[in-house]
Each structure stands twice: as C-alpha cells, then as structure tokens.
Amino acid sequence: MSSLALLGGLLFYKFIFPKKKINLFFLLILISILPIISIFRNGDYESGDFNIHIYRIMSFYDSLKEGIIMPSWAAELNATYGNPLFIFNYSLPYYIISLFHFIGISFISSMKLYLGLTLYLSGIFMYLWIKELTGNKLAAFTSAIFYIFNPYHLIDVHFRATLGESTIFTLVPLLFYFITKYIKKKKFTYLALIALMSQLLFLAHPMIAGIFTGIASLFVLSMINIKKGLKSVFITIVFMSIGIIGAIYSWVSYILFSAYTFPNPGGIIFQDTFSKIFYSPWRYGFLFQGPNGEFAPIIGYTQVFVVVFAIFLLKKNYISKKINPSYLFWLLIFFLILFFMSPYSKRIWFQFPSLSMLQSHRLLLPIALSTSVLAGYLAISFSDTQRKKIFIYLLIVITIGYTILNWGHRRLITEINDYTLRKNVWISTVTEGTTAYFLNNRWADINNFWFSKIPNDHLEIIQGKGTVREIKRKSTQHNYIVNAQTPIVIKENTLYYPGWKLKSNFNDIFVYPGKRGLIYANLPSGIQYLELKYEDILPYKIAKTISIAIFSILIIVLIYILLIKRFTA
C-alpha cells in the first residue's frame, strides 16, 4: 500500500508539474521509508538474533547502571554464572540502544528503532558519497537504491537482526565519503573524521571492518596519482590506522585471552555458501528466508546483471576513459571477494584458521558495496539518451520491486514484551550452543557447554565445614561472610576468567578453575570477609584507556574545528 501511495504521489506530481524535475534526494528519502515501515509493527521477532541481542543489551545496560562505562562481564547470562561477552562482542550498537532505553523507549522498540535507522541512513550516506565521488545525482540515487535494497542488507535487518553488520552497512559509505572529501579538499577535518569512522567501524564489527579498511586503502590508491599524491595516500592510511588503534579494545581481546578461551569445537574454518549466492529457493526466488528461519545469502538479481552488463560495456569500449579505472577497480573488488567466497579459496582460509569467525556469507557486505557503486557508474555511462535513462529507472524499479517480500520480518509475536524477555535473560545463553564458543573458558565441558540452571547458592563449600552468608552482589563484585570451622575449599558459581580476584580479610587468595571452569579457592579456618571482584587485566585496561583517549581526542578536535569555523565565519 505504501509503495502504491508513493507511486501515485509521483504520478500526480508529474501531472501537476510536468516540466519540473523530481528531486532525487527527496525521492530517496521517501523510498527509504518503504522497507522500514513494517519494522515498527507491534511485537517481537520470531527468529534471527533479535532476542539474543536484547538479552545481551539488558545485561550491558545493567552494567552501565552500576557505573561501569566500558563493561566486560555479562553477569546475568549463562544462568548467572556469567561470561566475558563484552570483552569480545561489538559494543557500539549496544551503547546507542542503551541510550534509547535510557530515555524511556522499551528494549524491543529500541532494537527496532536502531535497525530501522541503520537501513534508512545507509542509503542517504551512500547517496552523499557517490554524489561527491561522481558529481552525478542519478548515479548517487541509483547506488543508494541498490545499497538499501540489496538482498543481504534486507536479510541482515529484517530476518537476522544482526546489529553489527547492519551498523557496518551504515558507516561504510561515510568512511568512503570522508576519504573522497579529503582527497579533493585536503582538509584536516576530513582526516579526523576518517579516523573517527574507522574507529566506529571496528567498534561495530572488527572482522568485517578490517575488510572494508583494506578496500578503503586500495580505493585511496586507485584515486590518487601515486607519483604526485603519495603523501595523501600515506596520510589517509595513517589516520585510518589511528582509528583502528582507537578501537583496540574491541579486537585485541582475541589475542590477549586466546590462552583462556575454549577452542573451536566444530573445527569448521570455511563455510561453502557459494552455491547459494545466485538464487533463493523460496517463492520463485523472491523470498530470502525459508520456513525454518534459514536465509538465502544471495548477491541479488539486478546486482548480478549490473556486473555482467558492466563487463559487456567495458569489452565494447562504451565506457569513457574518465570512469574506466573506477569500473575496473570495483569489478576487481567484486571478483576478489567472490573468489574468497568460492571453494577455490579454501587453501587460504585454512592457512588462517582465525578467519572461521568471519564466516564467508559476511563477505556479501563488500559485494553489496561494489555492486552498488557499479550501478551508479552504469547510470553515468548509460544515460546519455532519454531511452537509456528510462532503462536505468526501470532497473531501479525492478531492484526495489523484486525485494518487496523481504521488507519485514515474517511474523511478530505480540505476546512477548520486555518483561517476558527480562525473565529469560539467564537461560538465553543455552540457546546459542557452541556458536560463540570463545565466550566460554577452556575448562568448560563440551557436553554441558553452558549452564541451564540458576545455582541455589552463589558460593558453596565443597570440602570442609563452615557457613556462608552473602552480604552484597553486583555484576563484578560479590561479598560474603564465611565462618570456616575447618580449612575449606569453596566454589563460587561464577565462570573463571582472568581478572577475577578474591580477597579474604583484605588478603589476596589464589583462585583457580575447577569443575566446568568455575572459580575455586582454598580458605583457612576462621571468620572471613570475602570479596570476589572483577577488574580488567592490565593489558586490556591499557587497551580501553587507549580507545577512550583516541575517541576523546578526535571528538575534541572536531568540536574545536567546528567552533573555530563558527567564530571566524
């Protein structure tokens, strides 16, 4: 109905003002609303990661309320045994959704608002970048439409509800926009913004961000004459590197804690999704999610057409020399990424086992970027006549039209609200299985990977005689009074991890991993005041400090530049 209303409005506008050109940016703003309307239907998502993220954000928000600005420990998860989720999981979306909730929006609505904004803004940012890059409004409009309505983009937002990938979709065009601005204007402001965008990308999803910063580096090289602009290339890459270092706490954890994390139980390094990327098996290829919540990670039909047509135009020498290098660059990126999705790249994947966490279907994000940019260049090189322009607009309409079945989650459960989800936070980790294996410690039991029952007592005496009274409990601080009649061995029902420290009457007590990786300790006889407290290990604390410092410096610099401009204008 919304699509028909928009189409009717456009026809009416052209009927009333036949000589006026339609503002393509304004049209994009209207069209971008179409795929997000259904997000705001009442209810909770039936499948995908929607609820998983809400459970995690609830725990994240609770830590923020305790005054922990950069949480590491998710205390409520894993049946209150906790795990180091926030050491490894991306944090940027969680901060923003927590802010939405802080101002009074429910967690469910905050999630929907965030997902809707990422989809909506991604097209606007893509438009701004391509317009700056090419100076052509039709190219910018075409690229933006291809980007918003890319099948994998819609899958991420509507079916999978993946916050990290959806955020990447939004921020990537901004990074390329500021790079393009700097190359043209050579202003320091854009360098600071390049660093900031690079930092935010890594805070959104470190592994995918790494791919895009690599592409961005190649993009800079492709735009600048190496002999004349080597300095600009170097400076741009340096500031991207500053941003990457600024997000160090989001990726260095995989190195710092590697000795303590559970090894990959599946051993699957390369996931072959290549055979699935060209066609969806549901609803004649027009539905990208199956009946059991599975999804079809396809490139997109018009997207494949654009790539094939671009190759045809290049072969026939129909592309002007001015944009020919850009065609070649983005085709190269497309086929390079496609190669890494194909079985032919298996040997490379096995050389770098850590890539298993990337998952090959996520490479559809850079595929989406490259096909969208190519669509924009196609609009430039194939719109010199009215008939060709009609062809481009028809291609845009088809790109929007064939995705219409995927503009919303298939079913929303109205009976579920925040209260319902809050009651299930403790049990939520069990449903994840061993997917996020790195969140458990190396002493975990593979046959009972996560805890499925809340402990009767948070601290138990498993050897010796004594009594325990719990006097205080926060997410990262547990206090007890223990009266040990004999030397005792205690089990504190918290997952063992570096950073947990135990004090008895203010004296340090050695803790060690016991059965199923829980915290064990030996205590002498007597009445003792126990404090079990989590503090980040020094290297990780330094990493957090670096991240805060770089983010703060970048924000201060940008505010200073803004104020200087205002007072000197």
JSON list of N, CA and C in Angstrom, two decimals, residues 134 136-143 305-311 313-314 318-320 323-324 326-328 370-384 388-389 391-393 395-396:
[
{"chain": "A", "resi": 134, "resn": "THR", "atom": "N", "xyz": [31.19, 11.28, -7.87]},
{"chain": "A", "resi": 134, "resn": "THR", "atom": "CA", "xyz": [30.94, 11.38, -9.32]},
{"chain": "A", "resi": 134, "resn": "THR", "atom": "C", "xyz": [30.39, 12.73, -9.75]},
{"chain": "A", "resi": 136, "resn": "ASN", "atom": "N", "xyz": [27.31, 13.26, -9.93]},
{"chain": "A", "resi": 136, "resn": "ASN", "atom": "CA", "xyz": [26.13, 12.91, -10.72]},
{"chain": "A", "resi": 136, "resn": "ASN", "atom": "C", "xyz": [25.01, 12.45, -9.79]},
{"chain": "A", "resi": 137, "resn": "LYS", "atom": "N", "xyz": [23.89, 13.16, -9.80]},
{"chain": "A", "resi": 137, "resn": "LYS", "atom": "CA", "xyz": [22.78, 12.85, -8.89]},
{"chain": "A", "resi": 137, "resn": "LYS", "atom": "C", "xyz": [22.10, 11.53, -9.24]},
{"chain": "A", "resi": 138, "resn": "LEU", "atom": "N", "xyz": [21.97, 11.25, -10.52]},
{"chain": "A", "resi": 138, "resn": "LEU", "atom": "CA", "xyz": [21.34, 9.99, -10.93]},
{"chain": "A", "resi": 138, "resn": "LEU", "atom": "C", "xyz": [22.20, 8.80, -10.48]},
{"chain": "A", "resi": 139, "resn": "ALA", "atom": "N", "xyz": [23.50, 8.94, -10.62]},
{"chain": "A", "resi": 139, "resn": "ALA", "atom": "CA", "xyz": [24.41, 7.87, -10.16]},
{"chain": "A", "resi": 139, "resn": "ALA", "atom": "C", "xyz": [24.28, 7.67, -8.66]},
{"chain": "A", "resi": 140, "resn": "ALA", "atom": "N", "xyz": [24.22, 8.78, -7.92]},
{"chain": "A", "resi": 140, "resn": "ALA", "atom": "CA", "xyz": [24.09, 8.71, -6.46]},
{"chain": "A", "resi": 140, "resn": "ALA", "atom": "C", "xyz": [22.78, 8.04, -6.07]},
{"chain": "A", "resi": 141, "resn": "PHE", "atom": "N", "xyz": [21.71, 8.41, -6.75]},
{"chain": "A", "resi": 141, "resn": "PHE", "atom": "CA", "xyz": [20.39, 7.85, -6.47]},
{"chain": "A", "resi": 141, "resn": "PHE", "atom": "C", "xyz": [20.38, 6.35, -6.77]},
{"chain": "A", "resi": 142, "resn": "THR", "atom": "N", "xyz": [20.94, 5.97, -7.91]},
{"chain": "A", "resi": 142, "resn": "THR", "atom": "CA", "xyz": [20.97, 4.56, -8.31]},
{"chain": "A", "resi": 142, "resn": "THR", "atom": "C", "xyz": [21.76, 3.72, -7.31]},
{"chain": "A", "resi": 143, "resn": "SER", "atom": "N", "xyz": [22.94, 4.20, -6.95]},
{"chain": "A", "resi": 143, "resn": "SER", "atom": "CA", "xyz": [23.77, 3.47, -5.98]},
{"chain": "A", "resi": 143, "resn": "SER", "atom": "C", "xyz": [23.06, 3.32, -4.64]},
{"chain": "A", "resi": 305, "resn": "PHE", "atom": "N", "xyz": [23.20, -8.64, -12.73]},
{"chain": "A", "resi": 305, "resn": "PHE", "atom": "CA", "xyz": [23.02, -8.06, -14.06]},
{"chain": "A", "resi": 305, "resn": "PHE", "atom": "C", "xyz": [23.96, -6.87, -14.27]},
{"chain": "A", "resi": 306, "resn": "VAL", "atom": "N", "xyz": [24.06, -6.02, -13.26]},
{"chain": "A", "resi": 306, "resn": "VAL", "atom": "CA", "xyz": [24.93, -4.83, -13.35]},
{"chain": "A", "resi": 306, "resn": "VAL", "atom": "C", "xyz": [26.38, -5.24, -13.59]},
{"chain": "A", "resi": 307, "resn": "VAL", "atom": "N", "xyz": [26.84, -6.26, -12.88]},
{"chain": "A", "resi": 307, "resn": "VAL", "atom": "CA", "xyz": [28.22, -6.73, -13.04]},
{"chain": "A", "resi": 307, "resn": "VAL", "atom": "C", "xyz": [28.44, -7.25, -14.46]},
{"chain": "A", "resi": 308, "resn": "VAL", "atom": "N", "xyz": [27.52, -8.08, -14.93]},
{"chain": "A", "resi": 308, "resn": "VAL", "atom": "CA", "xyz": [27.64, -8.65, -16.28]},
{"chain": "A", "resi": 308, "resn": "VAL", "atom": "C", "xyz": [27.58, -7.54, -17.33]},
{"chain": "A", "resi": 309, "resn": "PHE", "atom": "N", "xyz": [26.66, -6.60, -17.15]},
{"chain": "A", "resi": 309, "resn": "PHE", "atom": "CA", "xyz": [26.49, -5.51, -18.11]},
{"chain": "A", "resi": 309, "resn": "PHE", "atom": "C", "xyz": [27.71, -4.59, -18.11]},
{"chain": "A", "resi": 310, "resn": "ALA", "atom": "N", "xyz": [28.29, -4.37, -16.94]},
{"chain": "A", "resi": 310, "resn": "ALA", "atom": "CA", "xyz": [29.49, -3.54, -16.83]},
{"chain": "A", "resi": 310, "resn": "ALA", "atom": "C", "xyz": [30.65, -4.17, -17.60]},
{"chain": "A", "resi": 311, "resn": "ILE", "atom": "N", "xyz": [30.78, -5.48, -17.49]},
{"chain": "A", "resi": 311, "resn": "ILE", "atom": "CA", "xyz": [31.83, -6.19, -18.24]},
{"chain": "A", "resi": 311, "resn": "ILE", "atom": "C", "xyz": [31.59, -6.05, -19.74]},
{"chain": "A", "resi": 313, "resn": "LEU", "atom": "N", "xyz": [29.98, -3.60, -21.31]},
{"chain": "A", "resi": 313, "resn": "LEU", "atom": "CA", "xyz": [30.28, -2.23, -21.72]},
{"chain": "A", "resi": 313, "resn": "LEU", "atom": "C", "xyz": [31.79, -1.98, -21.82]},
{"chain": "A", "resi": 314, "resn": "LEU", "atom": "N", "xyz": [32.53, -2.55, -20.89]},
{"chain": "A", "resi": 314, "resn": "LEU", "atom": "CA", "xyz": [33.99, -2.41, -20.94]},
{"chain": "A", "resi": 314, "resn": "LEU", "atom": "C", "xyz": [34.57, -3.10, -22.17]},
{"chain": "A", "resi": 318, "resn": "TYR", "atom": "N", "xyz": [32.48, 1.04, -24.39]},
{"chain": "A", "resi": 318, "resn": "TYR", "atom": "CA", "xyz": [31.42, 2.03, -24.26]},
{"chain": "A", "resi": 318, "resn": "TYR", "atom": "C", "xyz": [31.62, 2.92, -23.02]},
{"chain": "A", "resi": 319, "resn": "ILE", "atom": "N", "xyz": [32.66, 2.63, -22.25]},
{"chain": "A", "resi": 319, "resn": "ILE", "atom": "CA", "xyz": [32.90, 3.38, -21.02]},
{"chain": "A", "resi": 319, "resn": "ILE", "atom": "C", "xyz": [33.92, 4.48, -21.30]},
{"chain": "A", "resi": 320, "resn": "SER", "atom": "N", "xyz": [33.61, 5.69, -20.86]},
{"chain": "A", "resi": 320, "resn": "SER", "atom": "CA", "xyz": [34.55, 6.80, -21.08]},
{"chain": "A", "resi": 320, "resn": "SER", "atom": "C", "xyz": [35.84, 6.57, -20.31]},
{"chain": "A", "resi": 323, "resn": "ILE", "atom": "N", "xyz": [35.98, 7.39, -16.38]},
{"chain": "A", "resi": 323, "resn": "ILE", "atom": "CA", "xyz": [35.47, 6.50, -15.33]},
{"chain": "A", "resi": 323, "resn": "ILE", "atom": "C", "xyz": [35.86, 5.04, -15.55]},
{"chain": "A", "resi": 324, "resn": "ASN", "atom": "N", "xyz": [36.58, 4.77, -16.61]},
{"chain": "A", "resi": 324, "resn": "ASN", "atom": "CA", "xyz": [37.02, 3.40, -16.89]},
{"chain": "A", "resi": 324, "resn": "ASN", "atom": "C", "xyz": [37.81, 2.79, -15.73]},
{"chain": "A", "resi": 326, "resn": "SER", "atom": "N", "xyz": [37.56, 3.42, -12.59]},
{"chain": "A", "resi": 326, "resn": "SER", "atom": "CA", "xyz": [36.64, 3.16, -11.48]},
{"chain": "A", "resi": 326, "resn": "SER", "atom": "C", "xyz": [35.85, 1.88, -11.72]},
{"chain": "A", "resi": 327, "resn": "TYR", "atom": "N", "xyz": [35.40, 1.68, -12.96]},
{"chain": "A", "resi": 327, "resn": "TYR", "atom": "CA", "xyz": [34.74, 0.42, -13.33]},
{"chain": "A", "resi": 327, "resn": "TYR", "atom": "C", "xyz": [35.65, -0.77, -13.01]},
{"chain": "A", "resi": 328, "resn": "LEU", "atom": "N", "xyz": [36.88, -0.67, -13.48]},
{"chain": "A", "resi": 328, "resn": "LEU", "atom": "CA", "xyz": [37.83, -1.77, -13.31]},
{"chain": "A", "resi": 328, "resn": "LEU", "atom": "C", "xyz": [38.12, -2.04, -11.83]},
{"chain": "A", "resi": 370, "resn": "SER", "atom": "N", "xyz": [30.31, -2.99, -3.66]},
{"chain": "A", "resi": 370, "resn": "SER", "atom": "CA", "xyz": [30.88, -2.92, -5.02]},
{"chain": "A", "resi": 370, "resn": "SER", "atom": "C", "xyz": [29.80, -2.92, -6.09]},
{"chain": "A", "resi": 371, "resn": "THR", "atom": "N", "xyz": [28.76, -3.73, -5.93]},
{"chain": "A", "resi": 371, "resn": "THR", "atom": "CA", "xyz": [27.69, -3.75, -6.94]},
{"chain": "A", "resi": 371, "resn": "THR", "atom": "C", "xyz": [26.89, -2.45, -6.93]},
{"chain": "A", "resi": 372, "resn": "SER", "atom": "N", "xyz": [26.74, -1.85, -5.75]},
{"chain": "A", "resi": 372, "resn": "SER", "atom": "CA", "xyz": [26.01, -0.58, -5.66]},
{"chain": "A", "resi": 372, "resn": "SER", "atom": "C", "xyz": [26.78, 0.54, -6.34]},
{"chain": "A", "resi": 373, "resn": "VAL", "atom": "N", "xyz": [28.09, 0.57, -6.14]},
{"chain": "A", "resi": 373, "resn": "VAL", "atom": "CA", "xyz": [28.92, 1.59, -6.79]},
{"chain": "A", "resi": 373, "resn": "VAL", "atom": "C", "xyz": [28.92, 1.37, -8.30]},
{"chain": "A", "resi": 374, "resn": "LEU", "atom": "N", "xyz": [29.02, 0.13, -8.74]},
{"chain": "A", "resi": 374, "resn": "LEU", "atom": "CA", "xyz": [28.99, -0.18, -10.17]},
{"chain": "A", "resi": 374, "resn": "LEU", "atom": "C", "xyz": [27.66, 0.24, -10.80]},
{"chain": "A", "resi": 375, "resn": "ALA", "atom": "N", "xyz": [26.57, 0.08, -10.05]},
{"chain": "A", "resi": 375, "resn": "ALA", "atom": "CA", "xyz": [25.26, 0.52, -10.55]},
{"chain": "A", "resi": 375, "resn": "ALA", "atom": "C", "xyz": [25.25, 2.03, -10.76]},
{"chain": "A", "resi": 376, "resn": "GLY", "atom": "N", "xyz": [25.90, 2.76, -9.86]},
{"chain": "A", "resi": 376, "resn": "GLY", "atom": "CA", "xyz": [25.99, 4.21, -10.02]},
{"chain": "A", "resi": 376, "resn": "GLY", "atom": "C", "xyz": [26.79, 4.60, -11.25]},
{"chain": "A", "resi": 377, "resn": "TYR", "atom": "N", "xyz": [27.90, 3.94, -11.48]},
{"chain": "A", "resi": 377, "resn": "TYR", "atom": "CA", "xyz": [28.70, 4.23, -12.67]},
{"chain": "A", "resi": 377, "resn": "TYR", "atom": "C", "xyz": [27.97, 3.82, -13.95]},
{"chain": "A", "resi": 378, "resn": "LEU", "atom": "N", "xyz": [27.17, 2.76, -13.86]},
{"chain": "A", "resi": 378, "resn": "LEU", "atom": "CA", "xyz": [26.36, 2.36, -15.01]},
{"chain": "A", "resi": 378, "resn": "LEU", "atom": "C", "xyz": [25.36, 3.46, -15.36]},
{"chain": "A", "resi": 379, "resn": "ALA", "atom": "N", "xyz": [24.80, 4.10, -14.33]},
{"chain": "A", "resi": 379, "resn": "ALA", "atom": "CA", "xyz": [23.86, 5.20, -14.55]},
{"chain": "A", "resi": 379, "resn": "ALA", "atom": "C", "xyz": [24.53, 6.38, -15.26]},
{"chain": "A", "resi": 380, "resn": "ILE", "atom": "N", "xyz": [25.81, 6.56, -15.03]},
{"chain": "A", "resi": 380, "resn": "ILE", "atom": "CA", "xyz": [26.55, 7.64, -15.70]},
{"chain": "A", "resi": 380, "resn": "ILE", "atom": "C", "xyz": [26.80, 7.30, -17.16]},
{"chain": "A", "resi": 381, "resn": "SER", "atom": "N", "xyz": [27.30, 6.10, -17.40]},
{"chain": "A", "resi": 381, "resn": "SER", "atom": "CA", "xyz": [27.73, 5.73, -18.75]},
{"chain": "A", "resi": 381, "resn": "SER", "atom": "C", "xyz": [26.59, 5.27, -19.65]},
{"chain": "A", "resi": 382, "resn": "PHE", "atom": "N", "xyz": [25.41, 5.08, -19.07]},
{"chain": "A", "resi": 382, "resn": "PHE", "atom": "CA", "xyz": [24.30, 4.56, -19.89]},
{"chain": "A", "resi": 382, "resn": "PHE", "atom": "C", "xyz": [23.04, 5.41, -19.68]},
{"chain": "A", "resi": 383, "resn": "SER", "atom": "N", "xyz": [23.23, 6.72, -19.67]},
{"chain": "A", "resi": 383, "resn": "SER", "atom": "CA", "xyz": [22.06, 7.60, -19.50]},
{"chain": "A", "resi": 383, "resn": "SER", "atom": "C", "xyz": [22.17, 8.84, -20.39]},
{"chain": "A", "resi": 384, "resn": "ASP", "atom": "N", "xyz": [22.90, 8.70, -21.50]},
{"chain": "A", "resi": 384, "resn": "ASP", "atom": "CA", "xyz": [23.10, 9.86, -22.37]},
{"chain": "A", "resi": 384, "resn": "ASP", "atom": "C", "xyz": [21.92, 10.13, -23.30]},
{"chain": "A", "resi": 388, "resn": "LYS", "atom": "N", "xyz": [17.84, 5.48, -22.75]},
{"chain": "A", "resi": 388, "resn": "LYS", "atom": "CA", "xyz": [18.76, 4.85, -21.80]},
{"chain": "A", "resi": 388, "resn": "LYS", "atom": "C", "xyz": [18.43, 5.23, -20.35]},
{"chain": "A", "resi": 389, "resn": "LYS", "atom": "N", "xyz": [17.99, 6.49, -20.17]},
{"chain": "A", "resi": 389, "resn": "LYS", "atom": "CA", "xyz": [17.59, 6.91, -18.83]},
{"chain": "A", "resi": 389, "resn": "LYS", "atom": "C", "xyz": [16.39, 6.11, -18.34]},
{"chain": "A", "resi": 391, "resn": "PHE", "atom": "N", "xyz": [15.72, 3.12, -19.20]},
{"chain": "A", "resi": 391, "resn": "PHE", "atom": "CA", "xyz": [16.26, 1.81, -18.86]},
{"chain": "A", "resi": 391, "resn": "PHE", "atom": "C", "xyz": [16.82, 1.80, -17.43]},
{"chain": "A", "resi": 392, "resn": "ILE", "atom": "N", "xyz": [17.55, 2.86, -17.07]},
{"chain": "A", "resi": 392, "resn": "ILE", "atom": "CA", "xyz": [18.12, 2.96, -15.71]},
{"chain": "A", "resi": 392, "resn": "ILE", "atom": "C", "xyz": [17.02, 3.03, -14.67]},
{"chain": "A", "resi": 393, "resn": "TYR", "atom": "N", "xyz": [16.00, 3.84, -14.94]},
{"chain": "A", "resi": 393, "resn": "TYR", "atom": "CA", "xyz": [14.88, 3.95, -13.99]},
{"chain": "A", "resi": 393, "resn": "TYR", "atom": "C", "xyz": [14.13, 2.62, -13.88]},
{"chain": "A", "resi": 395, "resn": "LEU", "atom": "N", "xyz": [15.47, -0.30, -14.26]},
{"chain": "A", "resi": 395, "resn": "LEU", "atom": "CA", "xyz": [16.36, -1.16, -13.47]},
{"chain": "A", "resi": 395, "resn": "LEU", "atom": "C", "xyz": [16.20, -0.85, -11.98]},
{"chain": "A", "resi": 396, "resn": "ILE", "atom": "N", "xyz": [16.05, 0.42, -11.65]},
{"chain": "A", "resi": 396, "resn": "ILE", "atom": "CA", "xyz": [15.85, 0.83, -10.26]},
{"chain": "A", "resi": 396, "resn": "ILE", "atom": "C", "xyz": [14.53, 0.29, -9.73]}
]
